[in-house]
Coordinates of C-alpha atoms in Angstrom, one line a residue:
M1 CA 18.9 103.3 2.7
A2 CA 17.0 103.7 -0.7
K3 CA 13.1 104.0 -0.5
K4 CA 11.4 101.0 -1.9
L5 CA 9.3 102.0 -4.9
S6 CA 5.8 100.8 -4.7
S7 CA 4.1 99.4 -7.8
P8 CA 1.0 101.4 -9.3
K9 CA -1.3 98.7 -7.9
E10 CA 0.1 99.2 -4.4
E11 CA -0.1 102.9 -4.9
E12 CA -3.6 102.5 -6.1
Q13 CA -4.8 100.5 -3.0
E14 CA -2.9 102.8 -0.7
Q15 CA -4.7 105.9 -1.9
P16 CA -8.0 106.9 0.2
D17 CA -11.0 105.6 -1.3
I18 CA -12.7 109.0 -1.7
P19 CA -11.6 112.5 -0.5
E20 CA -13.8 113.8 2.4
L21 CA -16.1 116.7 2.3
T22 CA -16.0 118.8 5.1
G23 CA -17.7 122.1 6.2
L24 CA -20.8 123.3 7.7
I25 CA -22.7 120.2 6.7
G26 CA -20.4 117.9 8.2
T27 CA -17.8 115.2 7.2
F28 CA -19.1 112.7 4.5
K29 CA -17.4 110.2 2.1
Y30 CA -18.3 110.7 -1.5
G31 CA -18.5 106.9 -2.2
F32 CA -17.9 107.4 -5.9
R33 CA -16.7 103.8 -6.5
N34 CA -19.8 102.2 -4.9
R35 CA -22.2 104.7 -6.8
T36 CA -20.4 104.3 -10.1
I37 CA -21.0 100.5 -10.1
I38 CA -24.7 101.0 -9.8
L39 CA -24.9 104.2 -11.9
S40 CA -23.3 102.1 -14.9
A41 CA -25.8 99.4 -14.7
S42 CA -28.8 101.6 -14.5
L43 CA -27.3 103.7 -17.6
I44 CA -27.2 100.5 -19.5
I45 CA -30.7 99.5 -18.5
E46 CA -32.2 103.0 -19.4
K47 CA -30.5 103.3 -22.6
A48 CA -31.8 99.8 -23.7
T49 CA -35.2 100.5 -22.3
S50 CA -35.3 103.9 -24.2
R51 CA -34.3 102.1 -27.4
F52 CA -36.8 99.6 -27.1
I53 CA -39.6 101.8 -26.3
A54 CA -38.7 104.0 -29.2
N55 CA -38.6 101.1 -31.5
L56 CA -42.0 99.8 -30.2
L57 CA -43.7 103.2 -30.7
G58 CA -42.0 103.9 -34.2
I59 CA -39.8 106.8 -33.0
K60 CA -36.8 106.7 -35.3
K61 CA -34.5 109.1 -33.4
P62 CA -35.1 108.6 -29.7
E63 CA -32.2 110.9 -28.8
N64 CA -34.3 113.7 -30.0
S65 CA -37.4 112.6 -28.5
L66 CA -39.1 114.7 -25.8
T67 CA -40.2 111.6 -23.7
L68 CA -37.2 109.3 -24.2
G69 CA -34.2 111.6 -25.2
I70 CA -31.9 113.7 -22.8
K71 CA -34.2 116.7 -22.3
N72 CA -35.6 117.7 -19.3
S73 CA -39.1 116.7 -20.3
A74 CA -38.0 113.0 -20.8
L75 CA -39.3 110.2 -18.7
S76 CA -37.5 109.3 -15.6
F77 CA -35.6 106.3 -15.2
N78 CA -38.1 104.7 -12.8
Q79 CA -41.1 105.7 -15.0
K80 CA -39.2 103.8 -18.1
I81 CA -38.7 100.9 -15.9
D82 CA -42.3 100.9 -14.8
L83 CA -43.5 101.1 -18.5
L84 CA -41.1 98.2 -19.3
I85 CA -42.6 96.1 -16.4
D86 CA -45.9 96.9 -17.7
L87 CA -45.3 95.8 -21.0
G88 CA -43.3 92.7 -20.0
A89 CA -45.8 91.2 -17.6
L90 CA -43.0 90.2 -14.8
N91 CA -43.9 87.8 -12.1
V92 CA -43.8 89.2 -8.6
S93 CA -40.5 88.0 -7.7
D94 CA -38.9 89.5 -10.9
K95 CA -40.6 92.8 -10.3
S96 CA -39.5 93.0 -6.7
K97 CA -35.8 92.8 -7.9
F98 CA -36.6 95.8 -10.2
Q99 CA -38.0 97.8 -7.4
L100 CA -35.2 97.0 -5.0
F101 CA -32.6 97.8 -7.7
M102 CA -34.3 101.2 -8.4
E103 CA -34.4 102.1 -4.5
L104 CA -30.9 101.1 -4.4
R105 CA -29.9 103.2 -7.3
N106 CA -32.0 106.2 -5.9
K107 CA -30.2 106.3 -2.7
F108 CA -26.8 106.2 -4.2
M109 CA -27.6 108.7 -6.6
H110 CA -29.6 111.2 -4.5
V111 CA -28.3 110.8 -0.9
L112 CA -24.9 111.9 0.1
E113 CA -24.7 109.7 3.2
A114 CA -25.1 106.7 1.1
D115 CA -21.3 106.4 0.6
S116 CA -21.1 102.5 1.3
F117 CA -23.4 99.6 0.8
V118 CA -23.9 99.5 4.3
N119 CA -25.0 103.2 4.9
C120 CA -27.1 102.9 1.8
F121 CA -29.1 100.0 3.1
K122 CA -29.5 101.7 6.5
L123 CA -31.7 104.1 4.4
L124 CA -33.8 101.2 2.9
E125 CA -35.9 99.7 5.7
G126 CA -36.3 96.0 5.6
K127 CA -34.5 95.7 2.0
E128 CA -31.1 94.3 3.5
T129 CA -33.0 91.3 5.0
F130 CA -34.9 91.0 1.5
L131 CA -31.8 91.2 -0.1
F132 CA -29.9 88.3 1.5
R133 CA -32.8 86.3 1.2
L134 CA -32.5 86.5 -2.5
Y135 CA -28.7 86.0 -2.6
P136 CA -27.5 84.6 0.6
Q137 CA -23.8 85.4 1.7
P138 CA -21.4 83.6 4.1
K139 CA -21.7 85.0 7.4
N140 CA -17.8 85.0 8.1
K141 CA -17.3 87.9 5.6
N142 CA -17.1 91.6 6.0
H143 CA -20.6 92.9 6.1
E144 CA -19.9 95.7 3.7
K145 CA -18.5 92.9 1.3
N146 CA -21.5 90.9 1.7
L147 CA -24.0 93.6 0.8
K148 CA -21.9 94.7 -2.2
A149 CA -21.6 90.9 -3.4
A150 CA -25.4 90.4 -3.0
S151 CA -26.0 93.8 -4.7
M152 CA -23.9 92.9 -7.7
R153 CA -26.0 89.8 -8.1
L154 CA -29.1 91.6 -8.0
T155 CA -27.5 94.0 -10.4
D156 CA -26.6 91.1 -12.9
D157 CA -30.2 90.0 -12.6
V158 CA -31.8 93.2 -13.3
L159 CA -29.6 93.5 -16.4
Q160 CA -30.5 90.2 -17.6
L161 CA -34.3 90.7 -16.7
T162 CA -34.2 93.8 -18.9
L163 CA -33.2 91.7 -22.0
M164 CA -35.7 89.1 -21.2
I165 CA -38.6 91.7 -20.8
I166 CA -37.5 93.2 -24.3
N167 CA -37.2 89.8 -26.0
K168 CA -40.6 88.8 -24.6
V169 CA -42.6 91.8 -25.8
L170 CA -40.7 91.9 -29.3
E171 CA -41.5 88.1 -29.7
K172 CA -45.3 88.9 -28.8
R173 CA -45.4 92.0 -31.0
Y174 CA -43.5 89.9 -33.8
R175 CA -46.3 87.2 -33.3
E176 CA -49.2 89.5 -33.4
N177 CA -47.8 91.3 -36.5
I178 CA -47.7 87.8 -38.2
K179 CA -51.2 87.1 -37.2
M180 CA -52.5 90.5 -38.5
S181 CA -50.7 89.9 -41.7
V182 CA -52.2 86.4 -42.0
L183 CA -55.6 87.8 -41.3
K184 CA -55.3 90.7 -43.8
N185 CA -54.0 88.1 -46.4
Y186 CA -56.9 85.9 -45.7
L187 CA -59.5 88.9 -45.9
E188 CA -58.0 89.8 -49.3
A189 CA -58.1 86.4 -50.6
N190 CA -61.5 85.8 -49.6
Q191 CA -62.9 89.0 -51.1
N192 CA -61.2 88.0 -54.4
S193 CA -62.7 84.7 -54.3
L194 CA -66.2 86.2 -53.7
K195 CA -65.4 88.3 -56.8
I196 CA -64.3 85.5 -59.0
L197 CA -67.4 83.5 -58.0
D198 CA -69.7 86.6 -58.8
A199 CA -67.9 86.9 -62.2
F200 CA -68.4 83.2 -62.8
I201 CA -72.1 83.5 -62.0
Q202 CA -72.4 86.5 -64.3
Y203 CA -70.7 84.7 -67.0
L204 CA -72.9 81.7 -66.8
K205 CA -76.0 83.7 -67.0
K206 CA -74.7 85.9 -70.1
S207 CA -73.9 82.5 -71.6
G208 CA -77.4 81.4 -71.3
V209 CA -76.5 78.6 -68.9
E210 CA -79.3 77.4 -66.6
I211 CA -78.1 77.7 -63.0
S212 CA -80.0 75.4 -60.8
S213 CA -81.8 76.9 -57.7
K214 CA -79.6 74.5 -55.4
L215 CA -76.3 75.8 -56.7
L216 CA -77.7 79.5 -56.2
D217 CA -78.7 78.7 -52.7
S218 CA -75.2 77.1 -51.9
I219 CA -73.5 80.3 -53.3
E220 CA -75.6 82.6 -51.2
K221 CA -74.8 80.4 -48.1
I222 CA -71.2 80.7 -48.8
R223 CA -71.6 84.5 -49.4
E224 CA -73.3 84.9 -46.0
Q225 CA -70.6 82.7 -44.2
N226 CA -67.8 84.6 -45.8
A227 CA -69.4 88.1 -45.0
T228 CA -69.4 86.8 -41.2
I229 CA -65.9 85.8 -41.3
Q230 CA -65.0 89.1 -42.9
R231 CA -66.7 91.0 -40.0
G232 CA -64.8 89.0 -37.5
V233 CA -61.6 89.5 -39.2
R234 CA -62.0 93.2 -39.5
E235 CA -62.7 93.3 -35.7
L236 CA -59.5 91.6 -35.0
I237 CA -57.4 93.9 -37.3
D238 CA -59.1 97.0 -35.9

């Protein structure tokens, strides 16, 4: 009887998830599939964060940057996220999601025993309860599947929050730039107006036109008011 050929999909499902590591340190599963999901998301977040910080600081080639590039001196993923949080003014709930994702990412990336979501959360005391409080799961499902599903929702939220923070800070910066531009334009126009006024007074004097003391007093008050406004505008700009 001829052996039934299995489809590529069936062969893929029949293959062991990950080969085992055996030796003096014991037997472990690598858990690459679970790690890859979290690592992929963290790489996207880190790349977006690096680009954003570079844009904010005026670094034209972040890939060559000592702090934002791929050199050993570059900021860590956690440091970049901490900086992003500081700039974006996240609320407590959103900040806790970032922190949980970073802890999950760190365990999967650095601890060999974290080969599944169940084993990973065993290393994160109290975080499983917090995760399910954020993203409730049906109780009739497999525990590993529930943790994975909730972690995927967490990952999606963190990706969206990253974009939200970037948009917030860019919008704030854009508004500040507009404000500074308007103030600078006002200061320049104000100075030009005073120059025109002074030139007009000098023209009247040279023409022999008698200028009333009331007009001169009014001009002097305008000059003093403008000087006060100019000082305030310069303080805002500087």
